[in-house]
Each structure stands twice: as structure tokens, then as C-alpha cells.
Amino acid sequence: MEQKEETKITVVDSMMGSGKTSWAIDYINQHEDENIMYIAPYITETERIRDSVHREIKLPAHKGNGKIGDILKLLENEDDISSTHALFSLLTDEHKSAIERGNYTLFIDETIEAVAPYELANSNDIQYLLDKGSIKIDLDGVIHWTDLDYDTRFNPIKILAKNHALFQVNKKILIYQYPPDIFKLFKKVYVLTYMFGSSTMKYYFDLAKIEYDLKSVKRVNGEYKLVDYYEASRVSLKEKIHIYSNPDLNDIFPQKKTAFSATWYKNPDNRSKITKLQKATYNYFHNKCKAKTGETMWTTFKNSKGKLKGQGYTKSFVPLNCRATNDYAQSKFLVYPVNVYPNVGVSQFFSQRGLKINDDNYALSEMVQWIFRSAIRNGEDIHIYLPSKRMGELLENWLET
């Protein structure tokens, strides 16, 4: 499908709290002649947009064929829609045709996982389908569906393969790539984010040769305006983000550069170290900060949550990939006991196609996004414990520049 001339993608790259969402709400209110689709990470944020604009925006509901069926009806009716990243990733050719007919303007609140690991229901499914002749895999890893008579339990794989959206990396890792043609179907596209250059969506745009303009948001004469991209000063952040530096918690055991990574947590040899880390987390919240209920915020990798939870702070867990929400803006005392790297399969997917992800920039972006779920987004002081020396240095260097 050829890209329409009027299609234009704008990445609005500004620091959290700078007014990106406020600008988008103003835009939606001022352009009632445009059909709007607003995509956000969480249902609560889609509801917030619906409740903030002066026009009727509908959220897909569980009716008949579920939300995916309902969003198709909304598109066919040319209704204004607010939905989630997850539902956006499931849109079919029918949805895409309705989007093109409706001449929609798209807002994406925070970057989507346009390239991500794909988890099989059964680890042997790909080999089974290869042996059966249901699929074939090109040298560059693209999986093609070739079977006319198949078991319906393989429908998810069939749909992705027919959309040229499923890849195999190094003959073992499966990667999902969102079909880039959908961005050509909208009248306009606005991606609202921060540190876009460090995101996998930026590499995805580069790989798909999707062109975009880079802008920022600024308040001018009481109104939020798009302006030429600029790096906001971090002087005030340096004064308000207090990194715990005492060796009593930062040197609880000798660490390599990769300590506290997802692989490190999975290593059974590190059980005693993880126990020490859990005790240090408890010590930081209860003794160093004397934090009250509701003031704490911590994270770790999904499978390691049970290893670090503790009395008085377990319920203040905030997922690593948390985005675009104000739900934790009361949190002043943070623990970030992880060492972030891009997913290995995703990194290899891009590197095999000539694009290398900058590990440090990616890690910094993920950490800053998480930190900005806290009270810092309201201009308040926060205190953070960063056990990983690598992550601590990345944040310190960022605050210095």
C-alpha cells in the first residue's frame, strides 16, 4: 500500500510534565472536524483522555466479538476512539481499511513496543509447523505461512506470519514486529514521548524507513505549542533527585558491571546476594528514609518480585515498564534495584539488519521514565537507592549534562 501524501508523523519529544498530554487535549478540542484515535498504555489513561476533552470519545467495550470487534464497529462509524497499546497491536486488515476510510488522526501516548519478543504457547510449535510444512523461514528470519489446512490452535502464529510480522532470530528466538504499513493509513500521527532517540520504536522507524519530524512542547502565552525540538535543562532535576551514596547499602557485595540484570537475578548462585539486597531495600525504606505508607516506590523484573518484597513496601511495587500514569505521584522514596539492558532477541533482530541499539542510552531512558512516575513529576524532591553502579553512574552523568 502506497503512503498517502498527506500522511505526516510528528514525534513530540519533551520531558515528562512538560505538557504533551495537555497539548494533545487542546488539539483534540480545537479540531472537531478530525476523527481521532488516541492510544495509551493503560485503560486508566484512555479514560482520562475521554474525560478531559470537550467531545465524545468512546472506549472499546466487551461486546459480541470482544473489544477487538467493538473497535472495528467504532472505526466503521467513524467515532472518536481512545484505546490501549495492547489493543492497537491486534488490529487486523479490516480495522486498517476502516482507519483509512475514516481519515483518522492518531495520537500514541508513549512509544509502543513495535519490536518485541513473541512467546509461544508451546515451545515446540515452530519446529512442529516446519516439519509439517505449514511454515517456511527465509534466510533473514521472516516466517511465512504456507498451509491451507491447519489446526486452529495455530491461528495466532498464522495471523502474524501472513502479516509478515513474525521473525526468527538465530534459529531460536521469536520476534514480533508490528506491521509498519498501519502508520501510512492515518491522516496525521503524533507520538508523545521523551528520549525517543533511545527507544526501540526509533530503531523500528529507521528500519522501516518511516520519516518523522521531531518536535517539543512549550507553554507560550498560556497555551501549549509545538516548537522545534530542544533538550530541556536538567539543573532543577539535579537539585531535586537525591541519589543515596553511602557505601553501607551500595557496597553490600562486590559487583560486576552486569550485576542486578535480569540474567543475574535468574542465576541460583546469586540467591544469598539477592537476600542481602532485599534486606538493604527494607533498611533503606524503614531506617534510612523512615518512609510512611504511600511514600515508597520500588521495582524489579517481573519474575523477581517475590524475592525482593518486604514488610511495609510490597504493595508499592511499580512495574519496570510503567509509562504515562500519575498514579504514583505521591512517592518520594524510591528503590531501583535493577540493571537494564535491551532484550537480547530484539537487539539481535536490529543488529542483523545493520542497526545497533545503544545499551546505555536505552537503560537510561527506561530508568528516567520509571523515576518520573514519582513525585518528581510534580516538582517535589525524591530520594532514590540505586544498587547497580552502572545505573547509578548513568543517572548521575545525565543529571550533570
Coordinates of C-alpha atoms in Angstrom, one line a residue:
M1 CA 0.0 0.0 0.0
E2 CA 1.5 3.3 -1.0
Q3 CA 1.9 6.1 1.5
K4 CA -0.6 8.9 1.1
E5 CA 1.0 12.3 0.5
E6 CA -0.9 13.9 3.4
T7 CA 0.4 11.4 6.0
K8 CA 2.7 13.1 8.4
I9 CA 4.3 11.7 11.5
T10 CA 5.4 14.0 14.3
V11 CA 7.3 12.8 17.3
V12 CA 6.7 15.2 20.2
D13 CA 9.7 14.6 22.4
S14 CA 9.5 16.5 25.7
M15 CA 10.3 15.8 29.3
M16 CA 7.5 14.3 31.4
G17 CA 5.3 17.0 32.9
S18 CA 6.1 19.5 30.1
G19 CA 2.6 19.5 28.7
K20 CA 2.5 16.9 26.0
T21 CA -0.9 15.5 27.0
S22 CA -2.3 19.0 27.7
W23 CA -1.2 20.0 24.1
A24 CA -2.9 16.8 22.7
I25 CA -6.1 17.6 24.6
D26 CA -6.1 21.1 23.3
Y27 CA -5.6 19.9 19.8
I28 CA -8.4 17.4 20.0
N29 CA -10.8 20.1 21.3
Q30 CA -9.8 22.5 18.6
H31 CA -10.0 20.1 15.7
E32 CA -13.6 18.7 15.9
D33 CA -13.5 18.1 12.2
E34 CA -10.9 15.4 12.5
N35 CA -11.6 11.8 13.5
I36 CA -9.4 10.9 16.5
M37 CA -7.8 7.7 17.7
Y38 CA -5.8 8.1 21.0
I39 CA -3.7 5.2 22.1
A40 CA -2.3 5.0 25.7
P41 CA -0.5 2.2 27.7
Y42 CA -3.3 1.8 30.3
I43 CA -7.1 1.8 30.4
T44 CA -7.0 4.5 33.1
E45 CA -5.2 6.8 30.8
T46 CA -7.6 6.2 28.0
E47 CA -10.4 7.1 30.4
R48 CA -8.5 10.2 31.4
I49 CA -8.4 11.4 27.8
R50 CA -12.1 10.6 27.4
D51 CA -13.0 12.6 30.4
S52 CA -10.7 15.6 29.6
V53 CA -11.9 16.5 26.1
H54 CA -15.0 18.5 25.1
R55 CA -16.2 15.9 22.6
E56 CA -17.4 12.3 22.8
I57 CA -14.6 9.8 22.7
K58 CA -15.5 6.2 23.0
L59 CA -13.6 3.3 24.6
P60 CA -13.9 -0.2 23.1
A61 CA -16.1 -2.5 25.2
H62 CA -16.5 -6.2 25.6
K63 CA -19.4 -6.8 23.3
G64 CA -20.1 -9.6 20.9
N65 CA -16.7 -10.3 19.5
G66 CA -14.9 -8.6 22.4
K67 CA -13.1 -5.3 22.3
I68 CA -11.4 -6.1 19.0
G69 CA -14.8 -6.5 17.4
D70 CA -16.2 -3.4 19.1
I71 CA -13.3 -1.2 18.0
L72 CA -14.0 -2.2 14.4
K73 CA -17.6 -1.0 14.7
L74 CA -16.4 2.2 16.2
L75 CA -14.0 2.7 13.3
E76 CA -16.7 1.9 10.8
N77 CA -18.9 4.5 12.4
E78 CA -16.0 7.0 12.3
D79 CA -16.3 7.5 16.1
D80 CA -13.5 9.2 18.1
I81 CA -11.7 6.4 20.0
S82 CA -9.4 6.1 23.0
S83 CA -7.8 2.6 23.5
T84 CA -4.7 0.8 24.7
H85 CA -1.4 -0.1 23.1
A86 CA -2.3 -3.7 23.6
L87 CA -5.5 -3.5 21.5
F88 CA -3.7 -1.4 18.9
S89 CA -1.3 -4.2 18.3
L90 CA -4.2 -6.6 17.5
L91 CA -5.8 -4.6 14.6
T92 CA -6.5 -6.6 11.5
D93 CA -6.8 -5.7 7.8
E94 CA -10.4 -4.9 8.4
H95 CA -9.5 -2.4 11.0
K96 CA -6.8 -0.9 8.8
S97 CA -9.3 -0.4 5.9
A98 CA -11.7 1.3 8.3
I99 CA -8.9 3.6 9.6
E100 CA -8.0 4.6 6.0
R101 CA -11.6 5.3 5.1
G102 CA -12.1 7.3 8.3
N103 CA -9.1 9.6 7.6
Y104 CA -8.1 9.4 11.3
T105 CA -5.5 11.4 13.3
L106 CA -3.6 9.1 15.6
F107 CA -2.1 10.0 19.0
I108 CA 0.3 7.5 20.6
D109 CA 0.9 8.3 24.2
E110 CA 4.4 6.9 24.9
T111 CA 6.2 4.7 22.4
I112 CA 4.8 1.3 21.5
E113 CA 6.7 -2.0 21.6
A114 CA 6.8 -2.2 17.9
V115 CA 9.5 -4.9 18.1
A116 CA 9.2 -7.4 20.9
P117 CA 9.8 -11.0 21.9
Y118 CA 7.0 -13.3 21.0
E119 CA 6.1 -16.1 23.5
L120 CA 4.8 -19.4 22.1
A121 CA 2.0 -21.3 23.8
N122 CA 4.2 -24.4 23.2
S123 CA 7.9 -24.1 22.8
N124 CA 7.9 -26.8 20.1
D125 CA 5.2 -25.1 17.9
I126 CA 7.6 -23.6 15.3
Q127 CA 9.6 -26.8 14.8
Y128 CA 6.3 -28.8 14.5
L129 CA 5.0 -26.4 11.9
L130 CA 8.3 -26.5 10.0
D131 CA 8.2 -30.3 10.0
K132 CA 4.6 -30.3 8.9
G133 CA 5.3 -27.8 6.1
S134 CA 2.9 -25.2 7.4
I135 CA 5.5 -22.5 7.5
K136 CA 8.8 -21.7 5.8
I137 CA 11.5 -19.4 7.2
D138 CA 13.6 -17.1 4.9
L139 CA 17.3 -16.7 5.4
D140 CA 16.6 -13.3 7.1
G141 CA 14.3 -14.9 9.6
V142 CA 10.9 -13.9 8.1
I143 CA 8.3 -16.6 8.8
H144 CA 5.8 -17.3 6.1
W145 CA 2.5 -19.2 6.4
T146 CA 2.0 -21.8 3.6
D147 CA -0.6 -24.2 5.0
L148 CA -4.2 -24.2 3.7
D149 CA -5.4 -27.0 6.0
Y150 CA -4.3 -26.3 9.6
D151 CA -5.1 -26.7 13.3
T152 CA -6.9 -23.6 14.5
R153 CA -4.8 -23.5 17.7
F154 CA -2.1 -22.1 15.5
N155 CA -4.2 -19.1 14.5
P156 CA -2.1 -16.5 16.4
I157 CA 1.0 -17.7 14.5
K158 CA -0.8 -17.8 11.2
I159 CA -2.1 -14.2 11.5
L160 CA 1.3 -12.8 12.4
A161 CA 3.1 -14.8 9.6
K162 CA 0.6 -13.7 7.0
N163 CA 1.1 -10.1 8.1
H164 CA 4.9 -10.7 7.7
A165 CA 5.2 -9.7 11.4
L166 CA 6.9 -12.8 12.9
F167 CA 10.6 -13.4 12.7
Q168 CA 13.1 -16.0 14.0
V169 CA 16.5 -14.7 15.2
N170 CA 19.5 -17.1 15.4
K171 CA 17.1 -20.0 14.6
K172 CA 15.7 -20.0 18.2
I173 CA 14.3 -16.6 19.3
L174 CA 11.0 -15.4 18.0
I175 CA 10.4 -11.7 17.5
Y176 CA 7.2 -9.9 16.7
Q177 CA 7.4 -6.7 14.6
Y178 CA 4.3 -4.5 14.3
P179 CA 3.4 -4.1 10.6
P180 CA 4.6 -0.6 9.7
D181 CA 2.0 -0.1 7.0
I182 CA -0.6 1.0 9.5
F183 CA 1.2 4.3 10.1
K184 CA 0.6 5.2 6.4
L185 CA -3.2 4.9 6.8
F186 CA -3.6 7.9 9.2
K187 CA -4.0 11.5 8.1
K188 CA -1.6 12.5 10.9
V189 CA 0.3 10.7 13.6
Y190 CA 1.6 12.2 16.8
V191 CA 3.9 10.2 19.1
L192 CA 4.1 11.7 22.6
T193 CA 7.2 10.6 24.4
Y194 CA 10.6 11.5 26.0
M195 CA 14.1 10.4 24.9
F196 CA 12.7 9.0 21.7
G197 CA 16.1 8.5 20.2
S198 CA 16.8 5.8 22.8
S199 CA 13.6 3.8 22.2
T200 CA 13.2 0.7 20.1
M201 CA 10.4 2.5 18.3
K202 CA 13.0 4.9 16.9
Y203 CA 15.1 2.0 15.5
Y204 CA 11.8 0.5 14.2
F205 CA 11.0 3.7 12.3
D206 CA 14.6 3.7 10.9
L207 CA 14.4 0.1 9.8
A208 CA 11.0 0.6 8.1
K209 CA 12.2 3.9 6.6
I210 CA 9.4 5.8 8.3
E211 CA 10.1 9.5 8.2
Y212 CA 9.1 11.8 11.0
D213 CA 9.5 15.3 12.3
L214 CA 10.9 15.8 15.8
K215 CA 9.3 18.5 17.9
S216 CA 8.9 19.6 21.5
V217 CA 6.2 21.2 23.6
K218 CA 6.4 24.6 25.2
R219 CA 4.0 26.8 27.0
V220 CA 3.7 30.1 25.1
N221 CA 1.4 32.9 26.3
G222 CA -0.6 30.4 28.4
E223 CA -1.0 27.9 25.6
Y224 CA 0.9 24.7 24.8
K225 CA 2.6 24.9 21.4
L226 CA 4.7 22.6 19.3
V227 CA 8.2 24.1 18.8
D228 CA 11.4 22.9 17.3
Y229 CA 12.9 20.1 19.3
Y230 CA 15.2 21.1 22.2
E231 CA 16.8 19.5 25.2
A232 CA 15.3 20.8 28.4
S233 CA 17.6 21.9 31.2
R234 CA 18.1 19.4 34.0
V235 CA 19.5 21.8 36.5
S236 CA 16.4 21.8 38.6
L237 CA 16.2 18.0 38.5
K238 CA 19.8 17.7 39.8
E239 CA 18.7 19.7 42.8
K240 CA 15.6 17.5 43.5
I241 CA 16.8 14.0 42.7
H242 CA 18.9 12.7 45.7
I243 CA 20.8 9.6 45.0
Y244 CA 21.8 7.5 48.0
S245 CA 25.6 7.4 48.0
N246 CA 26.7 5.8 51.3
P247 CA 28.7 2.6 51.0
D248 CA 26.7 0.8 53.7
L249 CA 24.0 -0.1 51.1
N250 CA 25.9 0.5 47.9
D251 CA 28.7 -2.0 48.7
I252 CA 26.7 -4.9 50.2
F253 CA 28.8 -7.2 48.0
P254 CA 31.3 -6.9 45.2
Q255 CA 29.6 -6.5 41.8
K256 CA 30.4 -6.8 38.1
K257 CA 29.0 -4.4 35.5
T258 CA 26.2 -6.8 34.8
A259 CA 25.1 -7.3 38.4
F260 CA 21.3 -6.8 39.0
S261 CA 20.5 -7.6 35.4
A262 CA 17.6 -10.0 34.5
T263 CA 20.1 -12.8 33.9
W264 CA 21.8 -12.1 37.3
Y265 CA 18.5 -12.4 39.1
K266 CA 17.9 -15.8 37.5
N267 CA 21.3 -17.2 38.5
P268 CA 20.9 -19.5 41.5
D269 CA 24.4 -18.7 42.7
N270 CA 23.2 -15.2 43.5
R271 CA 20.5 -16.2 46.0
S272 CA 22.4 -15.0 49.0
K273 CA 23.2 -11.7 47.3
I274 CA 19.5 -11.2 46.5
T275 CA 18.7 -11.8 50.2
K276 CA 21.2 -9.1 51.1
L277 CA 19.6 -6.8 48.5
Q278 CA 16.1 -7.4 50.0
K279 CA 17.4 -6.6 53.4
A280 CA 19.1 -3.4 52.1
T281 CA 15.8 -2.4 50.4
Y282 CA 14.0 -2.8 53.7
N283 CA 16.7 -0.9 55.6
Y284 CA 16.6 2.0 53.1
F285 CA 12.8 2.4 53.3
H286 CA 12.4 1.9 57.1
N287 CA 15.6 3.1 58.6
K288 CA 17.3 5.5 56.2
C289 CA 14.2 7.2 54.9
K290 CA 11.7 6.4 57.6
A291 CA 9.2 6.4 54.8
K292 CA 5.5 6.4 55.5
T293 CA 2.8 4.3 53.8
G294 CA 2.2 5.6 50.3
E295 CA 5.5 7.3 50.0
T296 CA 7.5 4.4 48.7
M297 CA 8.0 3.0 45.2
W298 CA 10.2 0.1 44.0
T299 CA 10.5 -2.3 41.1
T300 CA 12.4 -5.3 39.8
F301 CA 12.0 -7.8 36.9
K302 CA 8.6 -9.5 36.9
N303 CA 9.9 -12.9 37.9
S304 CA 12.0 -11.5 40.7
K305 CA 9.3 -9.5 42.5
G306 CA 8.8 -12.2 45.2
K307 CA 12.5 -12.3 46.0
L308 CA 12.6 -8.6 47.0
K309 CA 9.2 -7.8 48.5
G310 CA 9.2 -6.9 52.2
Q311 CA 7.1 -5.7 55.1
G312 CA 5.7 -2.2 54.6
Y313 CA 6.6 -1.7 50.9
T314 CA 5.4 -4.8 49.0
K315 CA 2.3 -3.0 47.7
S316 CA 4.2 0.0 46.4
F317 CA 5.7 -2.1 43.6
V318 CA 5.6 -0.3 40.2
P319 CA 6.4 -2.3 37.1
L320 CA 9.7 -1.6 35.2
N321 CA 7.9 -0.6 32.0
C322 CA 5.4 1.7 33.7
R323 CA 4.5 4.7 31.5
A324 CA 2.1 7.6 31.1
T325 CA 0.4 7.5 34.5
N326 CA 0.2 9.8 37.5
D327 CA -0.9 7.1 39.9
Y328 CA 2.4 7.1 41.9
A329 CA 3.0 10.9 42.0
Q330 CA 2.9 10.8 45.8
S331 CA 6.0 8.5 46.0
K332 CA 9.1 10.3 47.4
F333 CA 11.4 7.3 48.3
L334 CA 12.4 5.0 45.5
V335 CA 14.4 1.8 45.1
Y336 CA 15.5 0.8 41.6
P337 CA 17.4 -2.4 42.1
V338 CA 17.9 -3.4 38.5
N339 CA 20.4 -3.2 35.7
V340 CA 18.6 -2.7 32.4
Y341 CA 19.6 -4.0 29.0
P342 CA 17.6 -4.3 25.8
N343 CA 16.1 -7.7 25.2
V344 CA 18.7 -9.9 23.6
G345 CA 16.5 -11.1 20.8
V346 CA 15.3 -7.5 20.0
S347 CA 19.0 -6.3 19.9
Q348 CA 20.0 -9.2 17.6
F349 CA 17.0 -8.5 15.4
F350 CA 18.1 -4.9 14.8
S351 CA 21.9 -5.7 14.6
Q352 CA 21.3 -8.3 11.9
R353 CA 19.7 -5.5 9.9
G354 CA 22.5 -3.0 10.4
L355 CA 21.1 -1.1 13.5
K356 CA 22.8 -1.3 16.8
I357 CA 20.9 -0.3 20.0
N358 CA 22.9 1.9 22.4
D359 CA 22.6 -0.2 25.6
D360 CA 23.4 2.7 27.9
N361 CA 21.0 5.2 26.3
Y362 CA 18.3 2.6 26.3
A363 CA 18.9 1.8 30.0
L364 CA 18.9 5.5 31.0
S365 CA 15.6 6.1 29.1
E366 CA 13.9 3.2 30.8
M367 CA 15.1 4.3 34.2
V368 CA 14.2 8.0 33.7
Q369 CA 10.7 7.0 32.6
W370 CA 10.2 4.9 35.7
I371 CA 11.6 7.6 38.0
F372 CA 9.1 10.2 36.6
R373 CA 6.2 8.2 37.8
S374 CA 7.1 9.5 41.2
A375 CA 6.7 12.9 43.0
I376 CA 9.5 14.4 40.8
R377 CA 6.8 14.9 38.1
N378 CA 5.2 17.4 40.5
G379 CA 8.4 19.2 41.1
E380 CA 9.0 17.6 44.5
D381 CA 12.2 16.2 45.9
I382 CA 12.7 12.5 45.7
H383 CA 15.3 10.1 47.2
I384 CA 16.5 7.0 45.3
Y385 CA 18.6 4.0 46.1
L386 CA 20.4 2.5 43.0
P387 CA 22.3 -0.6 44.0
S388 CA 23.7 -1.1 40.4
K389 CA 26.8 1.0 40.0
R390 CA 26.2 1.2 36.2
M391 CA 22.7 2.6 36.6
G392 CA 23.8 5.0 39.3
E393 CA 26.6 6.4 37.1
L394 CA 24.2 6.7 34.1
L395 CA 21.7 8.8 36.2
E396 CA 24.4 10.9 37.8
N397 CA 26.0 11.7 34.4
W398 CA 22.6 12.5 32.9
L399 CA 21.9 15.0 35.7
E400 CA 25.3 16.6 35.2
T401 CA 24.7 17.3 31.5

